[in-house]
Short mmCIF file of C-alpha atoms in Angstrom, two decimals:
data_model
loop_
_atom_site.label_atom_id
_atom_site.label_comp_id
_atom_site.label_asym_id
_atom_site.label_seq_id
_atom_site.Cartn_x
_atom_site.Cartn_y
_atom_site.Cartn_z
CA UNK A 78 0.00 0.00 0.00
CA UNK A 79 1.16 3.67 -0.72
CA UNK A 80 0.06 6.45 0.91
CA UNK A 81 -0.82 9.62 -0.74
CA UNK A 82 0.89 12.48 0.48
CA UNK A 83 -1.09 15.97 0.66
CA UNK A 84 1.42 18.58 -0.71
CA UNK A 85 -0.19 20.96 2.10
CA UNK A 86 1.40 18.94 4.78
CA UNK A 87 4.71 18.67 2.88
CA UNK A 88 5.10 22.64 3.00
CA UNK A 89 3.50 22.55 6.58
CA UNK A 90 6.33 20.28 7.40
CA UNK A 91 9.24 22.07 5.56
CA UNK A 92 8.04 25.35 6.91
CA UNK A 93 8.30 23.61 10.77
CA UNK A 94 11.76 22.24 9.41
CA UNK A 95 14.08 24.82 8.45
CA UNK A 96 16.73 23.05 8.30
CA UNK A 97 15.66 20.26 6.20
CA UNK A 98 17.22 21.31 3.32
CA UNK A 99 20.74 21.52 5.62
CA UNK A 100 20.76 18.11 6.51
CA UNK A 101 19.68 17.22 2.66
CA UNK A 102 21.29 19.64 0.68
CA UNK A 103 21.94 17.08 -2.37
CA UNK A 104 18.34 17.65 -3.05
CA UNK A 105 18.68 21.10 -4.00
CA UNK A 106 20.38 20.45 -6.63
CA UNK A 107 18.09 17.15 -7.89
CA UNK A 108 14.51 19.61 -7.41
CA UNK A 109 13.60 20.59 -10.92
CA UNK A 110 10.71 23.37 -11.64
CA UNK A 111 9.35 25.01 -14.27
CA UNK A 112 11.37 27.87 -15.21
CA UNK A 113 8.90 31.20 -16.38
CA UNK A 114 11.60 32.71 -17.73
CA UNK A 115 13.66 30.19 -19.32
CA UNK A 116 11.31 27.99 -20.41
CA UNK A 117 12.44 25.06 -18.73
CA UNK A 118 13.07 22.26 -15.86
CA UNK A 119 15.58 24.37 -13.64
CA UNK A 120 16.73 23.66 -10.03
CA UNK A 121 15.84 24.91 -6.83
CA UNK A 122 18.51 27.19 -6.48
CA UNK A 123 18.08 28.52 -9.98
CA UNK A 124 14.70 29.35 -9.33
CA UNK A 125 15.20 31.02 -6.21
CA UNK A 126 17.81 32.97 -8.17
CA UNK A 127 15.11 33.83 -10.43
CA UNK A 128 12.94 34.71 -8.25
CA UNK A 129 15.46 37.00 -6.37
CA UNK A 130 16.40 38.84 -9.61
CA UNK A 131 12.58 39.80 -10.21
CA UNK A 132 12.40 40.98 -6.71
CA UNK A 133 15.70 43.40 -7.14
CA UNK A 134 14.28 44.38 -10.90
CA UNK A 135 10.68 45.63 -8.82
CA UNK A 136 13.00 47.30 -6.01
CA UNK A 137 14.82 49.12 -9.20
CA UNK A 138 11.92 50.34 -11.18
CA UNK A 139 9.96 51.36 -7.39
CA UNK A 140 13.12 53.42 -6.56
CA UNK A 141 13.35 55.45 -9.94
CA UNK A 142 9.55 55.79 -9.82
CA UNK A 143 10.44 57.57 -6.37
CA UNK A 144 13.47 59.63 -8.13
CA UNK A 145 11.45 60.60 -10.88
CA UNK A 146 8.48 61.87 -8.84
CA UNK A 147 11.23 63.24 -6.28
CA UNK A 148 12.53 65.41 -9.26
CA UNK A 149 9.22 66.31 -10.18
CA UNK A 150 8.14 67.82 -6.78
CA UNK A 151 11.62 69.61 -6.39
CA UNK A 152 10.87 71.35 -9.95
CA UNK A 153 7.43 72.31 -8.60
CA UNK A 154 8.63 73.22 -5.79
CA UNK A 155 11.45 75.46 -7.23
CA UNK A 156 8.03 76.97 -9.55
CA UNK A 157 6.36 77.53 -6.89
CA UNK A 158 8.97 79.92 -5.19
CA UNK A 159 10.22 81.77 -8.29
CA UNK A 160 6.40 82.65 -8.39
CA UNK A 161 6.39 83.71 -5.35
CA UNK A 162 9.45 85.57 -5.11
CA UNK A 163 7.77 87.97 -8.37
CA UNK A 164 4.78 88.52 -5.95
CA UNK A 165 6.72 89.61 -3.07
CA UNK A 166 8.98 92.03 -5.12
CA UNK A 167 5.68 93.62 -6.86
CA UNK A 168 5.91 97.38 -5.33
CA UNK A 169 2.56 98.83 -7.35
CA UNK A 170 -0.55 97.22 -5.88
CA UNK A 171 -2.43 98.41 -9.09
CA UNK A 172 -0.18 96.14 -11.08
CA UNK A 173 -0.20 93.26 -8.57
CA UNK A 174 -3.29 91.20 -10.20
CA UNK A 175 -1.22 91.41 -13.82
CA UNK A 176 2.16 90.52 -12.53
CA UNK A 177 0.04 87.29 -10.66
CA UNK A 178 -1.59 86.66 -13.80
CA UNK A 179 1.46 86.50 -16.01
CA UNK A 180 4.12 85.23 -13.94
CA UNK A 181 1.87 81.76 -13.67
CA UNK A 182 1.83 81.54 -17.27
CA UNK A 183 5.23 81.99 -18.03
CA UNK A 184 6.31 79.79 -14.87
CA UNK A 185 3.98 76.97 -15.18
CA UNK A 186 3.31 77.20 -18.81
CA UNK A 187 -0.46 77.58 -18.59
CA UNK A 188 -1.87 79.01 -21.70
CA UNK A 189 -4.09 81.32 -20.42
CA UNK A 190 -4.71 83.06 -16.36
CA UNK A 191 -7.20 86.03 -15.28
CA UNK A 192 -8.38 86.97 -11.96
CA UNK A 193 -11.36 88.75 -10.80
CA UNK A 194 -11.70 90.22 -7.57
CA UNK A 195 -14.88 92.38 -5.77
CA UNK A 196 -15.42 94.45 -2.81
CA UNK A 197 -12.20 96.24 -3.18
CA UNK A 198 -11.31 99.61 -2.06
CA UNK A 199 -12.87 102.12 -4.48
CA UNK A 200 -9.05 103.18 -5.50
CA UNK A 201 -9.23 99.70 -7.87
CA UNK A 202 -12.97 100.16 -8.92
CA UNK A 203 -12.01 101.02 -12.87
CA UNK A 204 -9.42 98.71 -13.15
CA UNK A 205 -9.62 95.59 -15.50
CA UNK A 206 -9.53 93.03 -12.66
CA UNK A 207 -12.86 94.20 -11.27
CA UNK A 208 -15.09 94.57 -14.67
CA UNK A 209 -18.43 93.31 -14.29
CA UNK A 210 -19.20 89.78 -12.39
CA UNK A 211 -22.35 88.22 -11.69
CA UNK A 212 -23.74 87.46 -8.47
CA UNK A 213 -24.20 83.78 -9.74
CA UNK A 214 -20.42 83.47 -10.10
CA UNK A 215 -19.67 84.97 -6.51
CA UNK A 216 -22.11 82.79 -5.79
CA UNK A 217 -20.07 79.82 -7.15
CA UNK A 218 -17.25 81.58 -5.62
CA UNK A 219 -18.74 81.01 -2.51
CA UNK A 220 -19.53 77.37 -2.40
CA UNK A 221 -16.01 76.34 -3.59
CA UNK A 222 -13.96 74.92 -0.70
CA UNK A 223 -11.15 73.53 -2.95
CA UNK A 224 -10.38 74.36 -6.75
CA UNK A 225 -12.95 73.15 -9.35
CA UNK A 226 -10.70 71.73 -12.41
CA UNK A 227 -12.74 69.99 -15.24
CA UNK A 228 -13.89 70.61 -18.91
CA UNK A 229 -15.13 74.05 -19.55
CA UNK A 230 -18.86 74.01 -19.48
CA UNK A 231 -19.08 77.63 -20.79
CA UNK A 232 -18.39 78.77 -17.37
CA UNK A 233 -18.94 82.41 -16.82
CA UNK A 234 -15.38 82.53 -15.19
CA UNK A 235 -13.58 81.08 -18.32
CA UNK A 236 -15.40 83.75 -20.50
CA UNK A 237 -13.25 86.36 -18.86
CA UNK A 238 -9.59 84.52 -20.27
CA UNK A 239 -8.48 86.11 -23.67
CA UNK A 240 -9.20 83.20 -25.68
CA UNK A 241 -12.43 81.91 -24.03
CA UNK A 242 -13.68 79.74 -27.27
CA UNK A 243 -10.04 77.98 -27.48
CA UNK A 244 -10.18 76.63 -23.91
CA UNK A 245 -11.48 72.87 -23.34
CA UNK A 246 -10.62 72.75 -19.61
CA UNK A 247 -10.20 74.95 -16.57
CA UNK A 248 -9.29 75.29 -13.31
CA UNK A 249 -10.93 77.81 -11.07
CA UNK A 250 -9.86 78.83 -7.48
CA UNK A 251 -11.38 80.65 -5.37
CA UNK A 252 -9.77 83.77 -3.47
CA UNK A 253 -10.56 84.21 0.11
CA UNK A 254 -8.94 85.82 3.65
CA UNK A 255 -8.46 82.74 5.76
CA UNK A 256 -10.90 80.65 6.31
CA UNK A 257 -14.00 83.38 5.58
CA UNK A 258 -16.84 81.98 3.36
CA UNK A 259 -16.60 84.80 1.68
CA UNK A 260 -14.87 85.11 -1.65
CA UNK A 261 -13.48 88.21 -2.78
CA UNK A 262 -12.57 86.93 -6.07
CA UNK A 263 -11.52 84.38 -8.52
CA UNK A 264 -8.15 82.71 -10.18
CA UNK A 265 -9.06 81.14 -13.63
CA UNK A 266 -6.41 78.90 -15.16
CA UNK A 267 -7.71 77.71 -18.80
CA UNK A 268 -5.77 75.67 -21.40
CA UNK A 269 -6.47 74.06 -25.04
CA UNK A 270 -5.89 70.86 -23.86
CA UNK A 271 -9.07 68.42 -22.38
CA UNK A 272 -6.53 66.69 -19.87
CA UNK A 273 -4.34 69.84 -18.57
CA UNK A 274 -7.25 70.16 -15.48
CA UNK A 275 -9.61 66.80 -15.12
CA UNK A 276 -11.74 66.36 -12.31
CA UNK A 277 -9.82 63.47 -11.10
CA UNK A 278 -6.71 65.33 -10.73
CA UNK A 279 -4.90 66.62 -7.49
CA UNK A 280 -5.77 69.85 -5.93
CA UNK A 281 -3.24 70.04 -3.81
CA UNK A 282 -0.92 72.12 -5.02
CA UNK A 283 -4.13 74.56 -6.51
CA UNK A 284 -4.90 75.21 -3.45
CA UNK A 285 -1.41 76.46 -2.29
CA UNK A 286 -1.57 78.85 -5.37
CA UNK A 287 -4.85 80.10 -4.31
CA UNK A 288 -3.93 80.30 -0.80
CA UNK A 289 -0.72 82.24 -1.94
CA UNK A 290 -2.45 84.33 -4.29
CA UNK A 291 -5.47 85.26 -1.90
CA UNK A 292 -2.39 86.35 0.70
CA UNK A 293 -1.11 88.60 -1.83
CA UNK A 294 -4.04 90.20 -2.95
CA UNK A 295 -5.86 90.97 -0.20
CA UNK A 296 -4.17 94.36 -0.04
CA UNK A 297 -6.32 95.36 -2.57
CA UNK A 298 -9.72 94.45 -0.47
CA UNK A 299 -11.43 97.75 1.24
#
């Protein structure tokens, strides 16, 4: 009679026996398994040598995914305070909302940036950053608590870039003192491209703009 061996209870036994394979090493080298990557019977040691060369080739790529997006962040990051070193060094408060405006297109390469802002003091009522805005879109304003970014849905806010008919997706932030409810304007970022701002993206880094640019405008506020 022969007895049937269940395969579980072979690896429950190896795993209680380390050193089985000590006190029979021959075997290592008699154990033949299918090789993936060879395409044939290999031994147990060349397998595990396989298997230890996939695990160093994930390791490899997971590290320069981590560089890359490392170097990525540090370029933002570096963006981020060139931008903010032009709105710190802006002496004319009339020409504050412009020099914000242009200084994220040129740094970050979006097509096309306006702002508009309301309830200012009455020295900035003519100027072109408080022309005429709805109360529906302070009302929109308002009910932002991060950055909207999507397709442009003929959005009131994207009307006031200076190619409004060209622009297939926006991002809109609101501009606020703190943590008020109350907007006192809008940062429109528009571009050609459908994917530059999708809904599923990160706002993250939006909101530090808006944040930023709220800061730096609220001089202008009455």
């Amino acid at each position: 009679m022969t007895t049937q061996l269940d395969s579980n209870l072979i690896a429950e036994y190896l795993l209680d026996h380390p050193g089985f394979f000590e006190e029979h090493a021959e075997l290592l080298s008699t154990i033949k398994l299918t090789s993936p990557v060879m395409g044939r019977a290999v031994s147990l040691q060349e397998r595990q040598m396989e298997v230890l060369r996939e695990k160093i080739k994930v390791q490899e790529l997971h590290m320069a995914d981590l560089m890359r997006i490392a170097q990525e962040n540090d370029e933002i990051t570096s963006k981020f305070q060139a931008w903010t070193r032009t709105l710190l060094l802006a002496r004319n408060e009339q020409d504050l909302p412009r020099t914000l405006a242009e200084q994220l297109k040129e740094t970050f390469h979006v097509p096309q940036v306006t702002v508009r802002l309301w309830n200012l003091a009455e020295a900035h009522a003519a100027q072109w950053f408080t022309q005429s805005v709805s109360e529906d879109a302070q009302i929109f304003a308002n009910g932002l608590s991060a950055p909207f970014c999507g397709p442009n849905k003929d959005f009131e806010a994207a009307a006031w870039l200076e190619d409004p008919a060209s622009v297939k997706s926006v991002a809109i932030l609101p501009l606020r003192v703190g943590a008020s409810p109350d907007s006192f304007g809008l940062l429109v970022l528009g571009s050609a491209d459908p994917n530059r701002f999708t809904s599923d993206m990160g706002t993250d880094f939006l909101s530090r703009i808006g944040e930023t640019a709220s800061a730096a405008l609220a001089c202008l506020l009455r």
